PDB file of C-alpha atoms in Angstrom:
ATOM      1  CA  UNK A  10      -0.451  26.684   0.458  1.00  0.00           C
ATOM      2  CA  UNK A  11       2.157  24.140   0.826  1.00  0.00           C
ATOM      3  CA  UNK A  12       2.519  21.217  -1.681  1.00  0.00           C
ATOM      4  CA  UNK A  13       1.762  17.652  -0.439  1.00  0.00           C
ATOM      5  CA  UNK A  14       4.582  15.949   0.954  1.00  0.00           C
ATOM      6  CA  UNK A  15       5.679  13.036  -1.174  1.00  0.00           C
ATOM      7  CA  UNK A  16       6.109   9.996   1.139  1.00  0.00           C
ATOM      8  CA  UNK A  17       8.315   7.271  -0.800  1.00  0.00           C
ATOM      9  CA  UNK A  18       6.949   3.750   0.473  1.00  0.00           C
ATOM     10  CA  UNK A  19       9.522   0.979  -0.001  1.00  0.00           C
ATOM     11  CA  UNK A  20       9.179  -2.689   0.781  1.00  0.00           C
ATOM     12  CA  UNK A  21      11.921  -3.005   3.136  1.00  0.00           C
ATOM     13  CA  UNK A  22      14.631  -5.942   3.606  1.00  0.00           C
ATOM     14  CA  UNK A  23      16.881  -7.409   6.216  1.00  0.00           C
ATOM     15  CA  UNK A  24      19.593  -6.641   3.808  1.00  0.00           C
ATOM     16  CA  UNK A  25      21.171  -3.312   4.729  1.00  0.00           C
ATOM     17  CA  UNK A  26      21.901  -2.607   1.153  1.00  0.00           C
ATOM     18  CA  UNK A  27      18.094  -2.206   0.605  1.00  0.00           C
ATOM     19  CA  UNK A  28      17.378   0.762   2.711  1.00  0.00           C
ATOM     20  CA  UNK A  29      20.698   2.435   1.907  1.00  0.00           C
ATOM     21  CA  UNK A  30      20.031   2.345  -1.622  1.00  0.00           C
ATOM     22  CA  UNK A  31      16.289   3.601  -1.206  1.00  0.00           C
ATOM     23  CA  UNK A  32      17.709   6.644   0.917  1.00  0.00           C
ATOM     24  CA  UNK A  33      20.191   7.280  -1.857  1.00  0.00           C
ATOM     25  CA  UNK A  34      17.492   7.362  -4.545  1.00  0.00           C
ATOM     26  CA  UNK A  35      15.132   9.740  -2.607  1.00  0.00           C
ATOM     27  CA  UNK A  36      18.385  11.966  -1.921  1.00  0.00           C
ATOM     28  CA  UNK A  37      18.638  12.129  -5.654  1.00  0.00           C
ATOM     29  CA  UNK A  38      15.121  12.877  -6.228  1.00  0.00           C
ATOM     30  CA  UNK A  39      15.257  15.547  -3.639  1.00  0.00           C
ATOM     31  CA  UNK A  40      18.148  17.255  -5.380  1.00  0.00           C
ATOM     32  CA  UNK A  41      15.710  17.665  -8.346  1.00  0.00           C
ATOM     33  CA  UNK A  42      13.016  19.391  -6.477  1.00  0.00           C
ATOM     34  CA  UNK A  43      14.774  21.028  -3.331  1.00  0.00           C
ATOM     35  CA  UNK A  44      11.712  22.707  -2.493  1.00  0.00           C
ATOM     36  CA  UNK A  45       9.538  19.610  -2.148  1.00  0.00           C
ATOM     37  CA  UNK A  46       9.485  17.690   1.220  1.00  0.00           C
ATOM     38  CA  UNK A  47      10.050  14.130   0.668  1.00  0.00           C
ATOM     39  CA  UNK A  48       9.969  11.269   3.548  1.00  0.00           C
ATOM     40  CA  UNK A  49      10.828   7.662   3.182  1.00  0.00           C
ATOM     41  CA  UNK A  50       9.001   4.872   4.997  1.00  0.00           C
ATOM     42  CA  UNK A  51       9.159   1.060   4.741  1.00  0.00           C
ATOM     43  CA  UNK A  52       6.417  -1.600   4.731  1.00  0.00           C
ATOM     44  CA  UNK A  53       8.594  -4.144   6.747  1.00  0.00           C
ATOM     45  CA  UNK A  54      11.979  -4.842   8.219  1.00  0.00           C
ATOM     46  CA  UNK A  55      13.139  -1.204   8.502  1.00  0.00           C
ATOM     47  CA  UNK A  56      12.302   1.887  10.015  1.00  0.00           C
ATOM     48  CA  UNK A  57      10.723   4.266   9.843  1.00  0.00           C
ATOM     49  CA  UNK A  58       7.291   2.512   9.387  1.00  0.00           C
ATOM     50  CA  UNK A  59       4.568   3.833   7.080  1.00  0.00           C
ATOM     51  CA  UNK A  60       2.165   4.436  10.102  1.00  0.00           C
ATOM     52  CA  UNK A  61       4.982   6.018  12.193  1.00  0.00           C
ATOM     53  CA  UNK A  62       5.681   8.638   9.353  1.00  0.00           C
ATOM     54  CA  UNK A  63       2.180   9.274   8.953  1.00  0.00           C
ATOM     55  CA  UNK A  64       1.480   9.916  12.524  1.00  0.00           C
ATOM     56  CA  UNK A  65       4.527  12.232  12.768  1.00  0.00           C
ATOM     57  CA  UNK A  66       3.360  14.140   9.573  1.00  0.00           C
ATOM     58  CA  UNK A  67      -0.036  14.695  11.277  1.00  0.00           C
ATOM     59  CA  UNK A  68       1.327  15.954  14.569  1.00  0.00           C
ATOM     60  CA  UNK A  69       3.387  18.458  12.370  1.00  0.00           C
ATOM     61  CA  UNK A  70       0.150  19.757  11.010  1.00  0.00           C
ATOM     62  CA  UNK A  71       0.875  18.282   7.548  1.00  0.00           C
ATOM     63  CA  UNK A  72      -2.618  17.961   5.631  1.00  0.00           C
ATOM     64  CA  UNK A  73      -1.739  16.623   2.280  1.00  0.00           C
ATOM     65  CA  UNK A  74       0.473  13.384   1.419  1.00  0.00           C
ATOM     66  CA  UNK A  75       1.208  11.852  -1.979  1.00  0.00           C
ATOM     67  CA  UNK A  76       2.208   8.163  -1.140  1.00  0.00           C
ATOM     68  CA  UNK A  77       4.427   6.747  -3.873  1.00  0.00           C
ATOM     69  CA  UNK A  78       5.048   3.007  -3.847  1.00  0.00           C
ATOM     70  CA  UNK A  79       8.451   2.249  -4.718  1.00  0.00           C
ATOM     71  CA  UNK A  80       7.435  -0.719  -6.933  1.00  0.00           C
ATOM     72  CA  UNK A  81       7.902  -1.436 -10.823  1.00  0.00           C
ATOM     73  CA  UNK A  82       4.624  -3.261 -11.212  1.00  0.00           C
ATOM     74  CA  UNK A  83       1.216  -3.159  -9.670  1.00  0.00           C
ATOM     75  CA  UNK A  84       1.178  -6.467  -7.749  1.00  0.00           C
ATOM     76  CA  UNK A  85       0.111  -7.522  -4.593  1.00  0.00           C
ATOM     77  CA  UNK A  86       1.882  -4.715  -2.451  1.00  0.00           C
ATOM     78  CA  UNK A  87       0.579  -1.948  -4.553  1.00  0.00           C
ATOM     79  CA  UNK A  88      -2.958  -3.530  -4.627  1.00  0.00           C
ATOM     80  CA  UNK A  89      -3.523  -4.575  -1.052  1.00  0.00           C
ATOM     81  CA  UNK A  90      -0.612  -3.925   1.465  1.00  0.00           C
ATOM     82  CA  UNK A  91      -0.035  -0.342   0.816  1.00  0.00           C
ATOM     83  CA  UNK A  92      -3.666   0.628   0.450  1.00  0.00           C
ATOM     84  CA  UNK A  93      -4.326  -1.007   3.748  1.00  0.00           C
ATOM     85  CA  UNK A  94      -1.663   0.618   5.572  1.00  0.00           C
ATOM     86  CA  UNK A  95      -2.419   3.936   4.136  1.00  0.00           C
ATOM     87  CA  UNK A  96      -6.060   3.674   5.434  1.00  0.00           C
ATOM     88  CA  UNK A  97      -4.631   3.796   9.004  1.00  0.00           C
ATOM     89  CA  UNK A  98      -3.549   7.330   8.366  1.00  0.00           C
ATOM     90  CA  UNK A  99      -4.776   9.747  11.012  1.00  0.00           C
ATOM     91  CA  UNK A 100      -8.065  11.406   9.853  1.00  0.00           C
ATOM     92  CA  UNK A 101      -6.415  14.831   9.662  1.00  0.00           C
ATOM     93  CA  UNK A 102      -4.425  13.693   6.702  1.00  0.00           C
ATOM     94  CA  UNK A 103      -5.373  13.635   3.158  1.00  0.00           C
ATOM     95  CA  UNK A 104      -3.391  10.610   1.594  1.00  0.00           C
ATOM     96  CA  UNK A 105      -3.507   9.858  -2.135  1.00  0.00           C
ATOM     97  CA  UNK A 106      -1.573   6.766  -3.509  1.00  0.00           C
ATOM     98  CA  UNK A 107       0.270   7.527  -6.652  1.00  0.00           C
ATOM     99  CA  UNK A 108       0.799   5.102  -9.382  1.00  0.00           C
ATOM    100  CA  UNK A 109       3.732   2.508  -9.185  1.00  0.00           C
ATOM    101  CA  UNK A 110       6.786   3.315 -11.248  1.00  0.00           C
ATOM    102  CA  UNK A 111       6.180   1.167 -14.332  1.00  0.00           C
ATOM    103  CA  UNK A 112       5.883   0.796 -17.054  1.00  0.00           C
ATOM    104  CA  UNK A 113       7.755   3.982 -18.130  1.00  0.00           C
ATOM    105  CA  UNK A 114      10.440   4.556 -20.806  1.00  0.00           C
ATOM    106  CA  UNK A 115      12.511   6.330 -17.902  1.00  0.00           C
ATOM    107  CA  UNK A 116      12.817   2.537 -16.639  1.00  0.00           C
ATOM    108  CA  UNK A 117      13.946   1.320 -19.970  1.00  0.00           C
ATOM    109  CA  UNK A 118      16.429   4.194 -20.139  1.00  0.00           C
ATOM    110  CA  UNK A 119      17.667   3.210 -16.620  1.00  0.00           C
ATOM    111  CA  UNK A 120      18.242  -0.380 -17.636  1.00  0.00           C
ATOM    112  CA  UNK A 121      20.429   0.651 -20.705  1.00  0.00           C
ATOM    113  CA  UNK A 122      22.435   2.991 -18.259  1.00  0.00           C
ATOM    114  CA  UNK A 123      23.193  -0.063 -16.265  1.00  0.00           C
ATOM    115  CA  UNK A 124      24.120  -1.979 -19.117  1.00  0.00           C
ATOM    116  CA  UNK A 125      26.313   0.418 -20.527  1.00  0.00           C
ATOM    117  CA  UNK A 126      28.089   1.110 -17.037  1.00  0.00           C
ATOM    118  CA  UNK A 127      28.627  -2.589 -16.920  1.00  0.00           C
ATOM    119  CA  UNK A 128      30.801  -2.202 -20.044  1.00  0.00           C
ATOM    120  CA  UNK A 129      28.591  -2.591 -23.058  1.00  0.00           C
ATOM    121  CA  UNK A 130      28.365   0.287 -25.784  1.00  0.00           C
ATOM    122  CA  UNK A 131      25.500   1.256 -27.960  1.00  0.00           C
ATOM    123  CA  UNK A 132      27.055  -0.255 -30.780  1.00  0.00           C
ATOM    124  CA  UNK A 133      27.044  -3.515 -28.999  1.00  0.00           C
ATOM    125  CA  UNK A 134      23.285  -3.846 -29.083  1.00  0.00           C
ATOM    126  CA  UNK A 135      22.872  -5.766 -32.281  1.00  0.00           C
ATOM    127  CA  UNK A 136      24.899  -8.664 -31.051  1.00  0.00           C
ATOM    128  CA  UNK A 137      23.923  -8.785 -27.413  1.00  0.00           C
ATOM    129  CA  UNK A 138      20.934 -10.584 -26.025  1.00  0.00           C
ATOM    130  CA  UNK A 139      19.536  -9.383 -22.662  1.00  0.00           C
ATOM    131  CA  UNK A 140      17.784 -11.171 -19.814  1.00  0.00           C
ATOM    132  CA  UNK A 141      15.425  -8.643 -18.165  1.00  0.00           C
ATOM    133  CA  UNK A 142      15.558 -10.261 -14.660  1.00  0.00           C
ATOM    134  CA  UNK A 143      12.936  -9.158 -12.162  1.00  0.00           C
ATOM    135  CA  UNK A 144      11.939 -10.399  -8.671  1.00  0.00           C
ATOM    136  CA  UNK A 145       8.839 -12.207  -9.818  1.00  0.00           C
ATOM    137  CA  UNK A 146       5.342 -12.152  -9.082  1.00  0.00           C
ATOM    138  CA  UNK A 147       2.082 -14.440  -9.365  1.00  0.00           C
ATOM    139  CA  UNK A 148       0.169 -11.448 -10.435  1.00  0.00           C
ATOM    140  CA  UNK A 149      -0.578 -11.744 -14.296  1.00  0.00           C
ATOM    141  CA  UNK A 150      -0.762  -8.018 -14.596  1.00  0.00           C
ATOM    142  CA  UNK A 151       2.703  -7.576 -13.155  1.00  0.00           C
ATOM    143  CA  UNK A 152       4.042 -10.491 -15.425  1.00  0.00           C
ATOM    144  CA  UNK A 153       2.528  -8.778 -18.484  1.00  0.00           C
ATOM    145  CA  UNK A 154       4.140  -5.567 -17.694  1.00  0.00           C
ATOM    146  CA  UNK A 155       7.549  -7.196 -17.401  1.00  0.00           C
ATOM    147  CA  UNK A 156       6.997  -8.725 -20.762  1.00  0.00           C
ATOM    148  CA  UNK A 157       5.988  -5.492 -22.332  1.00  0.00           C
ATOM    149  CA  UNK A 158       9.012  -3.758 -20.651  1.00  0.00           C
ATOM    150  CA  UNK A 159      10.999  -6.513 -22.533  1.00  0.00           C
ATOM    151  CA  UNK A 160       9.528  -5.770 -25.668  1.00  0.00           C
ATOM    152  CA  UNK A 161      10.227  -2.058 -25.316  1.00  0.00           C
ATOM    153  CA  UNK A 162      13.847  -2.802 -24.465  1.00  0.00           C
ATOM    154  CA  UNK A 163      14.083  -4.872 -27.381  1.00  0.00           C
ATOM    155  CA  UNK A 164      12.802  -2.165 -29.667  1.00  0.00           C
ATOM    156  CA  UNK A 165      15.929  -0.096 -28.831  1.00  0.00           C
ATOM    157  CA  UNK A 166      18.047  -2.334 -30.772  1.00  0.00           C
ATOM    158  CA  UNK A 167      19.204  -5.410 -28.597  1.00  0.00           C
ATOM    159  CA  UNK A 168      19.195  -8.379 -30.703  1.00  0.00           C
ATOM    160  CA  UNK A 169      16.788 -10.149 -28.360  1.00  0.00           C
ATOM    161  CA  UNK A 170      15.315  -9.564 -24.793  1.00  0.00           C
ATOM    162  CA  UNK A 171      13.953 -12.288 -22.638  1.00  0.00           C
ATOM    163  CA  UNK A 172      11.979 -11.799 -19.307  1.00  0.00           C
ATOM    164  CA  UNK A 173      13.196 -13.818 -16.327  1.00  0.00           C
ATOM    165  CA  UNK A 174      12.221 -14.009 -12.783  1.00  0.00           C
ATOM    166  CA  UNK A 175      14.022 -14.873  -9.410  1.00  0.00           C
ATOM    167  CA  UNK A 176      10.780 -16.236  -7.718  1.00  0.00           C
ATOM    168  CA  UNK A 177       7.167 -17.229  -8.249  1.00  0.00           C
ATOM    169  CA  UNK A 178       7.454 -17.093 -12.085  1.00  0.00           C
ATOM    170  CA  UNK A 179       9.412 -18.747 -14.809  1.00  0.00           C
ATOM    171  CA  UNK A 180      11.957 -18.872 -16.448  1.00  0.00           C
ATOM    172  CA  UNK A 181      14.743 -18.308 -14.078  1.00  0.00           C
ATOM    173  CA  UNK A 182      17.771 -16.047 -15.044  1.00  0.00           C
ATOM    174  CA  UNK A 183      19.967 -18.764 -15.579  1.00  0.00           C
ATOM    175  CA  UNK A 184      17.450 -20.594 -17.901  1.00  0.00           C
ATOM    176  CA  UNK A 185      16.852 -17.459 -19.920  1.00  0.00           C
ATOM    177  CA  UNK A 186      20.664 -17.000 -20.385  1.00  0.00           C
ATOM    178  CA  UNK A 187      20.933 -20.570 -21.809  1.00  0.00           C
ATOM    179  CA  UNK A 188      18.030 -19.892 -24.009  1.00  0.00           C
ATOM    180  CA  UNK A 189      19.731 -17.047 -25.627  1.00  0.00           C
ATOM    181  CA  UNK A 190      22.868 -19.154 -26.108  1.00  0.00           C
ATOM    182  CA  UNK A 191      20.795 -21.817 -27.688  1.00  0.00           C
ATOM    183  CA  UNK A 192      19.340 -19.179 -30.104  1.00  0.00           C
ATOM    184  CA  UNK A 193      23.037 -18.340 -31.120  1.00  0.00           C
ATOM    185  CA  UNK A 194      23.326 -15.036 -29.381  1.00  0.00           C
ATOM    186  CA  UNK A 195      26.894 -13.984 -29.376  1.00  0.00           C
ATOM    187  CA  UNK A 196      26.893 -11.940 -26.252  1.00  0.00           C
ATOM    188  CA  UNK A 197      24.467 -12.343 -23.141  1.00  0.00           C
ATOM    189  CA  UNK A 198      23.965  -9.568 -20.432  1.00  0.00           C
ATOM    190  CA  UNK A 199      21.620  -9.674 -17.515  1.00  0.00           C
ATOM    191  CA  UNK A 200      19.864  -6.640 -16.565  1.00  0.00           C
ATOM    192  CA  UNK A 201      18.347  -6.871 -13.092  1.00  0.00           C
ATOM    193  CA  UNK A 202      14.938  -5.216 -13.200  1.00  0.00           C
ATOM    194  CA  UNK A 203      14.907  -4.442  -9.582  1.00  0.00           C
ATOM    195  CA  UNK A 204      15.370  -1.343  -7.646  1.00  0.00           C
ATOM    196  CA  UNK A 205      17.719  -2.199  -4.790  1.00  0.00           C
ATOM    197  CA  UNK A 206      19.954  -4.988  -3.673  1.00  0.00           C
ATOM    198  CA  UNK A 207      18.625  -7.968  -1.497  1.00  0.00           C
ATOM    199  CA  UNK A 208      17.935 -11.584  -1.491  1.00  0.00           C
ATOM    200  CA  UNK A 209      16.242 -11.780  -4.844  1.00  0.00           C
ATOM    201  CA  UNK A 210      18.703  -9.552  -6.624  1.00  0.00           C
ATOM    202  CA  UNK A 211      21.382 -11.887  -5.246  1.00  0.00           C
ATOM    203  CA  UNK A 212      19.480 -14.739  -6.772  1.00  0.00           C
ATOM    204  CA  UNK A 213      19.499 -12.906 -10.105  1.00  0.00           C
ATOM    205  CA  UNK A 214      23.393 -12.248  -9.980  1.00  0.00           C
ATOM    206  CA  UNK A 215      23.711 -16.040  -9.079  1.00  0.00           C
ATOM    207  CA  UNK A 216      21.669 -16.878 -12.192  1.00  0.00           C
ATOM    208  CA  UNK A 217      23.867 -14.747 -14.415  1.00  0.00           C
ATOM    209  CA  UNK A 218      27.090 -16.834 -13.993  1.00  0.00           C
ATOM    210  CA  UNK A 219      27.000 -17.943 -17.430  1.00  0.00           C
ATOM    211  CA  UNK A 220      26.397 -14.557 -18.667  1.00  0.00           C
ATOM    212  CA  UNK A 221      28.986 -12.242 -20.249  1.00  0.00           C
ATOM    213  CA  UNK A 222      27.685  -9.098 -18.505  1.00  0.00           C
ATOM    214  CA  UNK A 223      25.805  -8.468 -15.393  1.00  0.00           C
ATOM    215  CA  UNK A 224      24.499  -4.880 -14.910  1.00  0.00           C
ATOM    216  CA  UNK A 225      23.806  -3.436 -11.540  1.00  0.00           C
ATOM    217  CA  UNK A 226      20.246  -2.857 -10.033  1.00  0.00           C
ATOM    218  CA  UNK A 227      18.502   0.348 -10.981  1.00  0.00           C
ATOM    219  CA  UNK A 228      19.190   2.062  -7.750  1.00  0.00           C
ATOM    220  CA  UNK A 229      19.707   5.783  -7.489  1.00  0.00           C
ATOM    221  CA  UNK A 230      19.852   6.201 -11.254  1.00  0.00           C
ATOM    222  CA  UNK A 231      18.972   9.732 -12.681  1.00  0.00           C
ATOM    223  CA  UNK A 232      16.041   8.229 -14.481  1.00  0.00           C
ATOM    224  CA  UNK A 233      14.617   6.694 -11.591  1.00  0.00           C
ATOM    225  CA  UNK A 234      14.774   9.907  -9.457  1.00  0.00           C
ATOM    226  CA  UNK A 235      12.983  11.734 -12.387  1.00  0.00           C
ATOM    227  CA  UNK A 236      10.325   8.920 -12.366  1.00  0.00           C
ATOM    228  CA  UNK A 237       9.635   9.756  -8.570  1.00  0.00           C
ATOM    229  CA  UNK A 238       8.884  13.356  -9.386  1.00  0.00           C
ATOM    230  CA  UNK A 239       6.863  12.475 -12.421  1.00  0.00           C
ATOM    231  CA  UNK A 240       4.512   9.889 -10.635  1.00  0.00           C
ATOM    232  CA  UNK A 241       4.211  12.583  -7.718  1.00  0.00           C
ATOM    233  CA  UNK A 242       3.176  15.369 -10.123  1.00  0.00           C
ATOM    234  CA  UNK A 243       0.773  12.952 -12.098  1.00  0.00           C
ATOM    235  CA  UNK A 244      -0.962  12.154  -8.716  1.00  0.00           C
ATOM    236  CA  UNK A 245      -1.280  15.900  -7.932  1.00  0.00           C
ATOM    237  CA  UNK A 246      -2.880  16.745 -11.462  1.00  0.00           C
ATOM    238  CA  UNK A 247      -5.143  13.740 -11.008  1.00  0.00           C
ATOM    239  CA  UNK A 248      -6.279  15.125  -7.716  1.00  0.00           C
ATOM    240  CA  UNK A 249      -6.528  18.674  -9.126  1.00  0.00           C
ATOM    241  CA  UNK A 250      -8.938  17.439 -12.020  1.00  0.00           C
ATOM    242  CA  UNK A 251     -10.911  15.247  -9.506  1.00  0.00           C
ATOM    243  CA  UNK A 252     -11.639  18.462  -7.495  1.00  0.00           C
ATOM    244  CA  UNK A 253     -12.680  20.351 -10.567  1.00  0.00           C
ATOM    245  CA  UNK A 254     -15.102  17.705 -11.807  1.00  0.00           C
TER     246      UNK A 254
END
């Protein structure tokens, strides 16, 4: 029997860099599992849409789909938007929603990769403070996950790590940068904790004007590609256990 199709569900953006980055990430994940069928769909702004892909898969005779939210936290999109659109799937499809990507040690590793690619070295950690800048959320669970991720990053050796948010929550990136300076941190780096470019990542970059280093978005990093496969396999295992019980 064919394994379930992996459907990566991204938010979508009017910024063309967003969809291009999502597709690059899925291509990288596909290279890790060439025998696994992967599809990409968007909630808004971009095509193909989630209902459109689900209808096409059903018409092709696909029966099993694992829908993976391309999200770092379980905020509104993961709790409401994506389940709502998945419920519209054709009745012939068995659709299972995988967990969101975060939290995960692989995400911490991806953040560090981007910091090193921006010019830092592992030996710089003890003298470098990091602003972990996310898009932002009003969901307390999502904010708590960002704070815990900042703590996990701090445990890898950076002298200080402060979370910041581009919208909905405080502090803003520029305020976190200034707070680290006020604490006497010699070097400040901003690490965008976002997957793809867009309006909010641009806001993070603008807020990093007074920082010494600005890392890139997580994008198609090897760690993120591995995490897509991990969440897919976890959803498959959960389903198998549920069927046994």
